[in-house]
PDB file of C-alpha atoms in Angstrom:
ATOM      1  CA  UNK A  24      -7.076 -13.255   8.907  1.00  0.00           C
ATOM      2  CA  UNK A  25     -10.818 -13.401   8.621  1.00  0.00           C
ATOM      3  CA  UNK A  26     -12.011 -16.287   6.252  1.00  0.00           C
ATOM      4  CA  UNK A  27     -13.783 -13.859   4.423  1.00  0.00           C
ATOM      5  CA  UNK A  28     -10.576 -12.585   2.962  1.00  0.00           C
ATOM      6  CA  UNK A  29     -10.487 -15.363   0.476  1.00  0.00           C
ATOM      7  CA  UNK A  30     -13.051 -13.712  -1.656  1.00  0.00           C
ATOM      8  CA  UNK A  31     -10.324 -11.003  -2.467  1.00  0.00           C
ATOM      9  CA  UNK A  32      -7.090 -13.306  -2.176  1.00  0.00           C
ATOM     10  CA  UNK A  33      -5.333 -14.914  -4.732  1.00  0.00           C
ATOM     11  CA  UNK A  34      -2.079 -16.297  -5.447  1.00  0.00           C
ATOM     12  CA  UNK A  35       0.747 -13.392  -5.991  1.00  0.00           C
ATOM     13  CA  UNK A  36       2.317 -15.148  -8.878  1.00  0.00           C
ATOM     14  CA  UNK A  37      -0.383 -16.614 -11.089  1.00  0.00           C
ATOM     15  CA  UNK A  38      -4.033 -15.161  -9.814  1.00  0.00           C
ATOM     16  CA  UNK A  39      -4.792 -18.164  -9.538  1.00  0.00           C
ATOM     17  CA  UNK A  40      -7.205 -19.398  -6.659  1.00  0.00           C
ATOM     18  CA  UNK A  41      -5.858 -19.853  -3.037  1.00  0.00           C
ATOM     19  CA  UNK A  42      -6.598 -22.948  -0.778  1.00  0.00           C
ATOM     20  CA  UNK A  43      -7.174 -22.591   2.619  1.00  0.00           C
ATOM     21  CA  UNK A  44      -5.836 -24.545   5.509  1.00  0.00           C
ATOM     22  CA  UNK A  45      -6.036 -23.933   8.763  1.00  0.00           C
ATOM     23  CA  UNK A  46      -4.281 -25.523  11.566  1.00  0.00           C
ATOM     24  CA  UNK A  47      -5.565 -22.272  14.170  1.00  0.00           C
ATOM     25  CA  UNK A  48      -8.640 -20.373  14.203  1.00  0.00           C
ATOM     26  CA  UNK A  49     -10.133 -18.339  16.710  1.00  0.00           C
ATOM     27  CA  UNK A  50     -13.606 -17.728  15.750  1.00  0.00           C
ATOM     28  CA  UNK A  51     -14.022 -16.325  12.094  1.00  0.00           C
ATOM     29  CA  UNK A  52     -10.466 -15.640  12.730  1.00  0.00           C
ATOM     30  CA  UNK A  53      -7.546 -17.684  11.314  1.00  0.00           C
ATOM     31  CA  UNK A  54      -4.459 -17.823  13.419  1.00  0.00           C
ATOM     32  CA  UNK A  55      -2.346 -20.228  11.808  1.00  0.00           C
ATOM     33  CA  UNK A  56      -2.099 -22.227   8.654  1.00  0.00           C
ATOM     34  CA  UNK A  57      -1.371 -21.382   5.305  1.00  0.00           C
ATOM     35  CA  UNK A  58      -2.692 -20.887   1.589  1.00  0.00           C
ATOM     36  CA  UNK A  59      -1.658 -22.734  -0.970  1.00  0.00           C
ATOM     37  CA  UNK A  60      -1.381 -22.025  -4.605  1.00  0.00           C
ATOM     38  CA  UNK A  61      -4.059 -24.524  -6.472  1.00  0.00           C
ATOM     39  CA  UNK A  62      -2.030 -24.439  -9.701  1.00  0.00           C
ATOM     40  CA  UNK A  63       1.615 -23.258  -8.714  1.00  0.00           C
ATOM     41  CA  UNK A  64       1.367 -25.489  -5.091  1.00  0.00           C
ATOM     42  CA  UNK A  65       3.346 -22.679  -3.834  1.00  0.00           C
ATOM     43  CA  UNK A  66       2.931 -22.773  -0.121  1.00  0.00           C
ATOM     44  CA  UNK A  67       2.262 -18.661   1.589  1.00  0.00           C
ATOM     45  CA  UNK A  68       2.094 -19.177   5.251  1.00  0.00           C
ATOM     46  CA  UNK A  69      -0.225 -17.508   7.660  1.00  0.00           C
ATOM     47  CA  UNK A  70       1.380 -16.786  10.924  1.00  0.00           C
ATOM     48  CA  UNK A  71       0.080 -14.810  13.908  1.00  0.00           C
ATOM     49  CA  UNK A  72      -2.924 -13.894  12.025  1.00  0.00           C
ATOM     50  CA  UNK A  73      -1.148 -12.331   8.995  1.00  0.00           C
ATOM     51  CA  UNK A  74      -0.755 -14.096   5.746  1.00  0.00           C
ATOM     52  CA  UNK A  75       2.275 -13.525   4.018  1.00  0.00           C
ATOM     53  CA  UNK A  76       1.215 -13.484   0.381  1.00  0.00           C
ATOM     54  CA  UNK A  77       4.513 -12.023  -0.893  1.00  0.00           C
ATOM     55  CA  UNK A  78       6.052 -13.559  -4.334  1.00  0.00           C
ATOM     56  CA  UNK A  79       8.597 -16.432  -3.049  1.00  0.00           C
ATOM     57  CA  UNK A  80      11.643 -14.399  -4.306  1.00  0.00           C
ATOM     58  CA  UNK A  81      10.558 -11.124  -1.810  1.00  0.00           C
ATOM     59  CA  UNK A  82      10.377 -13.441   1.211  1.00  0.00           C
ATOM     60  CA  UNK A  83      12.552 -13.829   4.014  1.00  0.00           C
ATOM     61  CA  UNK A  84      13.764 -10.269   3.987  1.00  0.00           C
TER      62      UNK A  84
ATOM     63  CA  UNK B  23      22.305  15.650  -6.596  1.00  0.00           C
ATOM     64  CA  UNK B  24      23.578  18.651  -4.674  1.00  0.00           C
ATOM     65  CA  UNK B  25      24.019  18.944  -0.968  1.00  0.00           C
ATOM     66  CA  UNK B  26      21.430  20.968  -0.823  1.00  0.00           C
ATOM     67  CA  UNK B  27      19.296  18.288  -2.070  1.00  0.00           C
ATOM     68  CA  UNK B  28      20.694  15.932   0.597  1.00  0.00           C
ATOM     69  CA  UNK B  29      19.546  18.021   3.263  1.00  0.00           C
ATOM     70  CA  UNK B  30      16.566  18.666   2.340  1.00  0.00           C
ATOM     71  CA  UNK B  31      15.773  14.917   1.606  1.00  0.00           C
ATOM     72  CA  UNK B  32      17.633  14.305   4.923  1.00  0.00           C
ATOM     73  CA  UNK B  33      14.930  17.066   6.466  1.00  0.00           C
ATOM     74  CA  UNK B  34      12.217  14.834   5.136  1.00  0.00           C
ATOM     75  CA  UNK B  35      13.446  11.394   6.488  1.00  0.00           C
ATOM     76  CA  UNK B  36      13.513  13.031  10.030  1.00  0.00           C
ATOM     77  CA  UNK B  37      10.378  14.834  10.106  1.00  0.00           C
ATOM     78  CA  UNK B  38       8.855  11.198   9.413  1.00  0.00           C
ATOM     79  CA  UNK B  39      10.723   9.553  11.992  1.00  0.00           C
ATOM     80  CA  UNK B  40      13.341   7.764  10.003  1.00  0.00           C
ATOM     81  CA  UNK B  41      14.224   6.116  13.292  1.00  0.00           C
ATOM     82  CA  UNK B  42      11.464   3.654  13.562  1.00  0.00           C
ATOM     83  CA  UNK B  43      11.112   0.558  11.600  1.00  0.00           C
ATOM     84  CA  UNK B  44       7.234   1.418  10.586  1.00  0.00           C
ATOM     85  CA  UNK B  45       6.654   4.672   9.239  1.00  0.00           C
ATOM     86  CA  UNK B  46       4.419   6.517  11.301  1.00  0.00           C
ATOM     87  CA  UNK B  47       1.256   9.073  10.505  1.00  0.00           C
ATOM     88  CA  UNK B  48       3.326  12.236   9.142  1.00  0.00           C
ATOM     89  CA  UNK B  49       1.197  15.281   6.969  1.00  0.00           C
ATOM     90  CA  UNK B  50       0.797  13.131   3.703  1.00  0.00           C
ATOM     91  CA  UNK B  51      -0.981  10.570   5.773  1.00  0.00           C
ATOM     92  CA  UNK B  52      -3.116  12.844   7.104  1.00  0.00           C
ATOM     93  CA  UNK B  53      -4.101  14.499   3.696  1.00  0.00           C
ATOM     94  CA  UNK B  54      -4.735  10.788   2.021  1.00  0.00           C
ATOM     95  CA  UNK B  55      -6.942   9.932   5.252  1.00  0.00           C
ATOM     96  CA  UNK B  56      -9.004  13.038   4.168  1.00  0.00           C
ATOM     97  CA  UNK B  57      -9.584  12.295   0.742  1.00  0.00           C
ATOM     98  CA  UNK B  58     -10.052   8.733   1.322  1.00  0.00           C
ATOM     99  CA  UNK B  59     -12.768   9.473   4.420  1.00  0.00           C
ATOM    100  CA  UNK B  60     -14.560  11.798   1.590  1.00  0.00           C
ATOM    101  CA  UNK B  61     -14.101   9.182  -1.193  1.00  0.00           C
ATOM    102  CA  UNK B  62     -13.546   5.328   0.075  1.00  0.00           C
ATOM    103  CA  UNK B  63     -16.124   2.829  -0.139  1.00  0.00           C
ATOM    104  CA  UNK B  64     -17.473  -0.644  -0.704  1.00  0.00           C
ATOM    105  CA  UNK B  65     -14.251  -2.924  -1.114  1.00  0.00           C
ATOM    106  CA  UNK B  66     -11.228  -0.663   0.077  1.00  0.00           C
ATOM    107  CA  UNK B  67      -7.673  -1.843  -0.004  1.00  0.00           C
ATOM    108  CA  UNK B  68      -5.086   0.174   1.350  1.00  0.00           C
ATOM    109  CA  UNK B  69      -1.641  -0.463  -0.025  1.00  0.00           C
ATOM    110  CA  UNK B  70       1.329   0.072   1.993  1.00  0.00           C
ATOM    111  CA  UNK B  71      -0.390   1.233   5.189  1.00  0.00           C
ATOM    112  CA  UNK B  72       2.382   1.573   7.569  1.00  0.00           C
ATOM    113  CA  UNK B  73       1.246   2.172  10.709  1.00  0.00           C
ATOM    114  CA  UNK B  74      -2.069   1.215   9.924  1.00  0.00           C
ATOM    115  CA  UNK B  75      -3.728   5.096  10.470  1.00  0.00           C
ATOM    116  CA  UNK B  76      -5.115   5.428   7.200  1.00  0.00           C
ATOM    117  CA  UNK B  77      -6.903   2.634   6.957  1.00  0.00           C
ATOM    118  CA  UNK B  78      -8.424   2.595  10.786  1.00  0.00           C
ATOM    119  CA  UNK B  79      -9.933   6.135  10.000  1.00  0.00           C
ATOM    120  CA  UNK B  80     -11.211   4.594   6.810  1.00  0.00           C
ATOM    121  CA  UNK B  81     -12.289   1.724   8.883  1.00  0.00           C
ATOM    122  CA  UNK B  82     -13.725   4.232  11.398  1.00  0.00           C
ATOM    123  CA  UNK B  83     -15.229   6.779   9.184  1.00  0.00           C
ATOM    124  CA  UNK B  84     -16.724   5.195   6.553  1.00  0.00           C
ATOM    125  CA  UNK B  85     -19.103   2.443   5.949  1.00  0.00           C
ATOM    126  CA  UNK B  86     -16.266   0.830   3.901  1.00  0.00           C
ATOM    127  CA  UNK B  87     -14.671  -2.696   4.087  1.00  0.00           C
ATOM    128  CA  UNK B  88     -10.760  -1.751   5.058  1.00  0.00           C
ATOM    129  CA  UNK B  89      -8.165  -4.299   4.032  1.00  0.00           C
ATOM    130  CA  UNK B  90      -4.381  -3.065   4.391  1.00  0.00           C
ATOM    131  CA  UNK B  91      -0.979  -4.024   2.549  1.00  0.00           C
ATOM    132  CA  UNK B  92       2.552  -3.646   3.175  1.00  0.00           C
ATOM    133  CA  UNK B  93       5.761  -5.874   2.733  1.00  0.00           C
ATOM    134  CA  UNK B  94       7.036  -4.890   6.254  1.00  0.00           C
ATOM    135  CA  UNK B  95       5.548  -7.427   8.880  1.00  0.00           C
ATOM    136  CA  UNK B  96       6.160  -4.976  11.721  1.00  0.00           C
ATOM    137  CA  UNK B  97       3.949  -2.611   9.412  1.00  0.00           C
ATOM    138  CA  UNK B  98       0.925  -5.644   8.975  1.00  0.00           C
ATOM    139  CA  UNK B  99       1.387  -6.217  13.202  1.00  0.00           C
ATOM    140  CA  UNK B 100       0.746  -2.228  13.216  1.00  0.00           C
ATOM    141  CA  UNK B 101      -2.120  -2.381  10.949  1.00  0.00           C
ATOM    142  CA  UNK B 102      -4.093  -5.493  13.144  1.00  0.00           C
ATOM    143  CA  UNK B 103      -3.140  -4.031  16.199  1.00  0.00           C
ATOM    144  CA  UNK B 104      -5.626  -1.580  15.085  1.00  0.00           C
ATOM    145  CA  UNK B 105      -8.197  -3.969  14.491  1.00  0.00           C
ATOM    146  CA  UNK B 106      -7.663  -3.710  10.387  1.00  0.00           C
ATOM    147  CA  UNK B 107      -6.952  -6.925   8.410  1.00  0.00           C
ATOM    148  CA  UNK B 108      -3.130  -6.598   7.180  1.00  0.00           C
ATOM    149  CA  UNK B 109      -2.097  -9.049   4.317  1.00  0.00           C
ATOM    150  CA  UNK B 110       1.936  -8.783   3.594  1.00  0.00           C
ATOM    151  CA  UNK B 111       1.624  -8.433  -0.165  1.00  0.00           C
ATOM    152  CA  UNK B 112       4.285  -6.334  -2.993  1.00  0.00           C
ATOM    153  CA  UNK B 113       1.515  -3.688  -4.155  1.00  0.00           C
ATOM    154  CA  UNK B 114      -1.441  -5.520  -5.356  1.00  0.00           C
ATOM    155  CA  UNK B 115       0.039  -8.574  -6.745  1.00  0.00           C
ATOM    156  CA  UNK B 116      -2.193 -11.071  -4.312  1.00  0.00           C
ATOM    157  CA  UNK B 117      -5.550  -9.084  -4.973  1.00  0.00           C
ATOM    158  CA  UNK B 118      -7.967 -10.410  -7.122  1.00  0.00           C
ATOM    159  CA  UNK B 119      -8.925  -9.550 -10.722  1.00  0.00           C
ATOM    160  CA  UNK B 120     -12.327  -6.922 -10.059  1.00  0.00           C
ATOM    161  CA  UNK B 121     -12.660  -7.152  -6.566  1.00  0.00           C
ATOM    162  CA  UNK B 122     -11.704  -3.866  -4.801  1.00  0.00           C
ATOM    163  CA  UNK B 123     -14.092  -0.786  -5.213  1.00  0.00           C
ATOM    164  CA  UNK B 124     -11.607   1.883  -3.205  1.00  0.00           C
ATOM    165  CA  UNK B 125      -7.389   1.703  -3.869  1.00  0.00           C
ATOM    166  CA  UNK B 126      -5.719   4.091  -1.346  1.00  0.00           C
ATOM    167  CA  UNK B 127      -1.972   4.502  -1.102  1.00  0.00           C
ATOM    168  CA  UNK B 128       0.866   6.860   0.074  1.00  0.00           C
ATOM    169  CA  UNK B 129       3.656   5.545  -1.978  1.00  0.00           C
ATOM    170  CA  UNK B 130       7.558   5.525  -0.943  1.00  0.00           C
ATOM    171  CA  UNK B 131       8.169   8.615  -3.092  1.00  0.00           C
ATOM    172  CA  UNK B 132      11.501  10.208  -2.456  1.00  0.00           C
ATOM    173  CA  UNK B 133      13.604  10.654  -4.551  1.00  0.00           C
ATOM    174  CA  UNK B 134      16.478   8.858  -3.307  1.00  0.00           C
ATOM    175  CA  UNK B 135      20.661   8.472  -4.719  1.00  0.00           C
ATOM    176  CA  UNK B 136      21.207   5.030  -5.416  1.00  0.00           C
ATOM    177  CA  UNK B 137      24.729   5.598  -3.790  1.00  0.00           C
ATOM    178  CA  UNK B 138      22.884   6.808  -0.804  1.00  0.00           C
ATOM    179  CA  UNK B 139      20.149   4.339   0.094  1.00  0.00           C
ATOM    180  CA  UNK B 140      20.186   2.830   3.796  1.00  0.00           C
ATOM    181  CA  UNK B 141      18.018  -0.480   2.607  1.00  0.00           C
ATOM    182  CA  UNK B 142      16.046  -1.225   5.871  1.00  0.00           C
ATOM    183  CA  UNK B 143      12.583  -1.159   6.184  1.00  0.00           C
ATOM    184  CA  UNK B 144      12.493   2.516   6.439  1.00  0.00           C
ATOM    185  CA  UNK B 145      14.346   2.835   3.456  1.00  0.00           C
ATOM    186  CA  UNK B 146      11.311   1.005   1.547  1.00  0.00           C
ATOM    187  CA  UNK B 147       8.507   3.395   3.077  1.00  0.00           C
ATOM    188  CA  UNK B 148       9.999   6.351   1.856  1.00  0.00           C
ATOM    189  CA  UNK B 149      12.745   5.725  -0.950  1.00  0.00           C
ATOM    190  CA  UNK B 150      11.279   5.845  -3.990  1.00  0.00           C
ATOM    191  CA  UNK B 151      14.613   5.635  -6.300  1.00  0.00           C
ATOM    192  CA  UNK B 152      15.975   7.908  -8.005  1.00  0.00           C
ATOM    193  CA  UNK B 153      13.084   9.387  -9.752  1.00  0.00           C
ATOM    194  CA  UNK B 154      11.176   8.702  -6.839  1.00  0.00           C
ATOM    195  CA  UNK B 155       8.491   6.944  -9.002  1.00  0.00           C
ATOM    196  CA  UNK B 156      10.360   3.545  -8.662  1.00  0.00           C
ATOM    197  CA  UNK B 157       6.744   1.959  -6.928  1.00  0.00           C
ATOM    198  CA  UNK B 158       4.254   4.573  -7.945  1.00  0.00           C
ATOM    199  CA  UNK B 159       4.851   3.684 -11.708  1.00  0.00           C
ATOM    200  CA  UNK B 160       4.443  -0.311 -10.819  1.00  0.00           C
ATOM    201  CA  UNK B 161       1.853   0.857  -9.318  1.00  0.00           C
ATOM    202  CA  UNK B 162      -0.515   2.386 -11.909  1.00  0.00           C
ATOM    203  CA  UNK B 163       0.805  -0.109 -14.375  1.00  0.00           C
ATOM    204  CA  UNK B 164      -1.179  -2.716 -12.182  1.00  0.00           C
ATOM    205  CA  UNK B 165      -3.830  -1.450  -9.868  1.00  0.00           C
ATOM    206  CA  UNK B 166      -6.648  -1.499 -12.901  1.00  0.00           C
ATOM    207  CA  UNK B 167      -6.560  -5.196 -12.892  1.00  0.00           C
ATOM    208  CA  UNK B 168      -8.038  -5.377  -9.211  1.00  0.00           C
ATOM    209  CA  UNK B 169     -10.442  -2.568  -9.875  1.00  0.00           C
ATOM    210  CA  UNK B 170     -14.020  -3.102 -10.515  1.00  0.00           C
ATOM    211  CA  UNK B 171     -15.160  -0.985 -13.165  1.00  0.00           C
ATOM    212  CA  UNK B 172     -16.484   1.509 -11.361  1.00  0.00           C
ATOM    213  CA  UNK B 173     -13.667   1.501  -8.297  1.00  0.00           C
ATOM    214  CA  UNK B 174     -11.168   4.416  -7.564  1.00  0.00           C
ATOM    215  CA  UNK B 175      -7.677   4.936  -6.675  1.00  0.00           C
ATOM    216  CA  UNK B 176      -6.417   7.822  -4.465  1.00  0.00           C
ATOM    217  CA  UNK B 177      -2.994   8.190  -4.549  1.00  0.00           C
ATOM    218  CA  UNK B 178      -0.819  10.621  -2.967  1.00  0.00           C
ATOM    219  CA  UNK B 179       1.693  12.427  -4.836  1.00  0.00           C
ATOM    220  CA  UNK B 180       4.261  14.618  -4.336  1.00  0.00           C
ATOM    221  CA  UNK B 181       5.606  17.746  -5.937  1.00  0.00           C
ATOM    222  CA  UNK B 182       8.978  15.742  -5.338  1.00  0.00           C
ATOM    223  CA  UNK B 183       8.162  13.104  -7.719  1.00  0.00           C
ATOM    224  CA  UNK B 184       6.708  15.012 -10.507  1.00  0.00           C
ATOM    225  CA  UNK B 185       3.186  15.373 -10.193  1.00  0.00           C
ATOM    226  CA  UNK B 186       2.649  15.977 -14.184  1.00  0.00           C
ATOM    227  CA  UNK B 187       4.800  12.380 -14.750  1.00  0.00           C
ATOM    228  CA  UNK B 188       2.686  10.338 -12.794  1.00  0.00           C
ATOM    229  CA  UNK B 189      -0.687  12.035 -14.064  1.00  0.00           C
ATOM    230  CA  UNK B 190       0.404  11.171 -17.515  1.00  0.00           C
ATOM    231  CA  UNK B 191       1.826   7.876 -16.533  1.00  0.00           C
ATOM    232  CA  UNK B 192      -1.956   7.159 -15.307  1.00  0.00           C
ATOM    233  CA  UNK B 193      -3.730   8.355 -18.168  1.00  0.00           C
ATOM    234  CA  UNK B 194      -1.079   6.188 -20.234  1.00  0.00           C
ATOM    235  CA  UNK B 195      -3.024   3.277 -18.198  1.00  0.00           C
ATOM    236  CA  UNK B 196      -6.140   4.231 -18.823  1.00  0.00           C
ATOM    237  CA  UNK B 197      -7.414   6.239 -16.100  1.00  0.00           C
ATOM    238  CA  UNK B 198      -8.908   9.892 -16.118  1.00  0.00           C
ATOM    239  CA  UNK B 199      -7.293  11.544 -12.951  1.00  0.00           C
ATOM    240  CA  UNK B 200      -8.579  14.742 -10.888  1.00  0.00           C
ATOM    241  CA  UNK B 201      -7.153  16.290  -8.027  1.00  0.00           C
ATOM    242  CA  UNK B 202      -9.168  16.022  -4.576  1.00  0.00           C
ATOM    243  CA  UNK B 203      -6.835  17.981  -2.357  1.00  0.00           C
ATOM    244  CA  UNK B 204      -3.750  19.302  -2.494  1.00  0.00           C
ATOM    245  CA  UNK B 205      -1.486  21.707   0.464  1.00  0.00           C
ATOM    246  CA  UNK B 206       1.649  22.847   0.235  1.00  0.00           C
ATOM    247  CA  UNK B 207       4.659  22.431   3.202  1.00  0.00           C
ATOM    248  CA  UNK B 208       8.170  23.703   3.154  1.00  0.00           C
ATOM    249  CA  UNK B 209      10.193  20.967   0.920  1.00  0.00           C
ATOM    250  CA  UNK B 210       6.948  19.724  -1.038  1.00  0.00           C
ATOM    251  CA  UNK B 211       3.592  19.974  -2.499  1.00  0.00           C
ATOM    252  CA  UNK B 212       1.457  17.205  -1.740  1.00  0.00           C
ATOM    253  CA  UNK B 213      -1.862  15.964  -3.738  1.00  0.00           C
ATOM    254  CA  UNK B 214      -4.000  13.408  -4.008  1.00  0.00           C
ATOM    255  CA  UNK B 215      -5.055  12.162  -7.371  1.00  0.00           C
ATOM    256  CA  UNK B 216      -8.203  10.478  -7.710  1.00  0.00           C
ATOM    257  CA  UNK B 217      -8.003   7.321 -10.355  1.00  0.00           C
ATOM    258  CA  UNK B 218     -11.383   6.430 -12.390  1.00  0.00           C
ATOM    259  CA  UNK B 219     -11.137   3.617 -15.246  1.00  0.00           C
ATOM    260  CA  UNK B 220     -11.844   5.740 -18.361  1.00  0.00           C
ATOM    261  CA  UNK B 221     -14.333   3.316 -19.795  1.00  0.00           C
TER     262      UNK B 221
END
């Protein structure tokens, strides 16, 4: 996902802001890392480019 | 529901390639692409994008900024493999508050026997429950909140699902709704509503 993105993101549960980390990045582009939930702490990872931003109970299906 | 009804729903999963895990570009995508190449711009979100063809002709056609949605991470792969940003997301949920100016989506809309449903992927692009508004109404009931106040939603809707229902379930949420298109194909009539806050 482009960095950009966070101006539109926030988290599923709360709509609360997002924090960004990165632990890939290709350019403006980030690979891997996740976003994190600054008032729930929940943890949406961001794998392969794609951030998976669903609610914790719709994961993993 | 009858047989009848079974084969003509059964008609409808094949013709959109039931087979594959993402749904692919079928005659309601095409129709949404047109309205949304006529309408989208600024901000555009598409929700549940499938493939990703929708959005890369909005990406392609307009001067808009083209984010897509969907819950299936094949779909999202689909989606960047065409060069559009894919966020997995259920509907709008991780959008924020006044930040999209264009809301396009082809909802799941048939209507689908609960004693019947085949709960894969493919199941979730098409079924839309029993009254086949099972997402379109969760839909409406949230979509305002990432609107700015001047945005618009085009949504495609089917004869299937009741196209009267869902125009007053919209205006129950505040929006004024007009028709921009609208053909008609063997099992359905298909339309797309276009969605303006009703300030």
């Amino acid at each position: 996902m482009k960095e950009s993105l966070m101006e539109i993101l926030c988290d599923p549960l709360d709509k609360s802001e997002l924090e960004l980390e990165v632990e890939e990045r290709d350019g403006e582009e980030i690979i891997e890392g996740r976003l994190i939930g600054t008032v729930t702490g929940e943890e949406y990872p961001i794998e392969d480019g794609i951030p998976n931003l669903l609610p914790p109970d719709m994961r993993d299906d | 529901m009858t047989d009848d009804d079974a084969d003509t729903l059964a008609a409808l999963a094949d013709r959109r390639g039931a087979e594959r895990a993402v749904y692919q570009p079928a005659e309601d995508s095409r129709l949404l692409a047109e309205a949304a190449v006529d309408h989208a711009r600024g901000r555009t979100l598409e929700v549940g994008t499938g493939s990703g063809w929708v959005a890369e002709r909005i990406a392609t056609e307009t001067t808009a900024t083209v984010v897509a949605s969907d819950p299936n991470p094949a779909a999202c792969q689909e989606a960047r493999d065409r060069e559009v940003p894919a966020v997995r997301a259920d509907l709008v949920a991780p959008f924020r508050a006044n930040s999209l100016d264009t809301v396009a989506f082809n909802p799941p809309y048939l209507p689908t026997d609960p004693d019947n449903e085949w709960d894969d992927w493919m199941e979730r692009a098409l079924s839309g429950g029993e009254s086949g508004r099972a997402v379109i109404d969760p839909f409406v009931d949230t979509v305002g909140r990432v609107l700015r106040p001047d945005g618009v939603v085009l949504l495609l809707v089917s004869s299937l699902t009741g196209f009267e229902t869902v125009v007053d379930h919209a205006e129950r949420n505040g929006f004024a709704a007009t028709t921009v298109c609208q053909e008609s194909y063997p099992f359905e009539t298909l339309s797309v509503l276009r969605l303006t806050l009703d300030n």
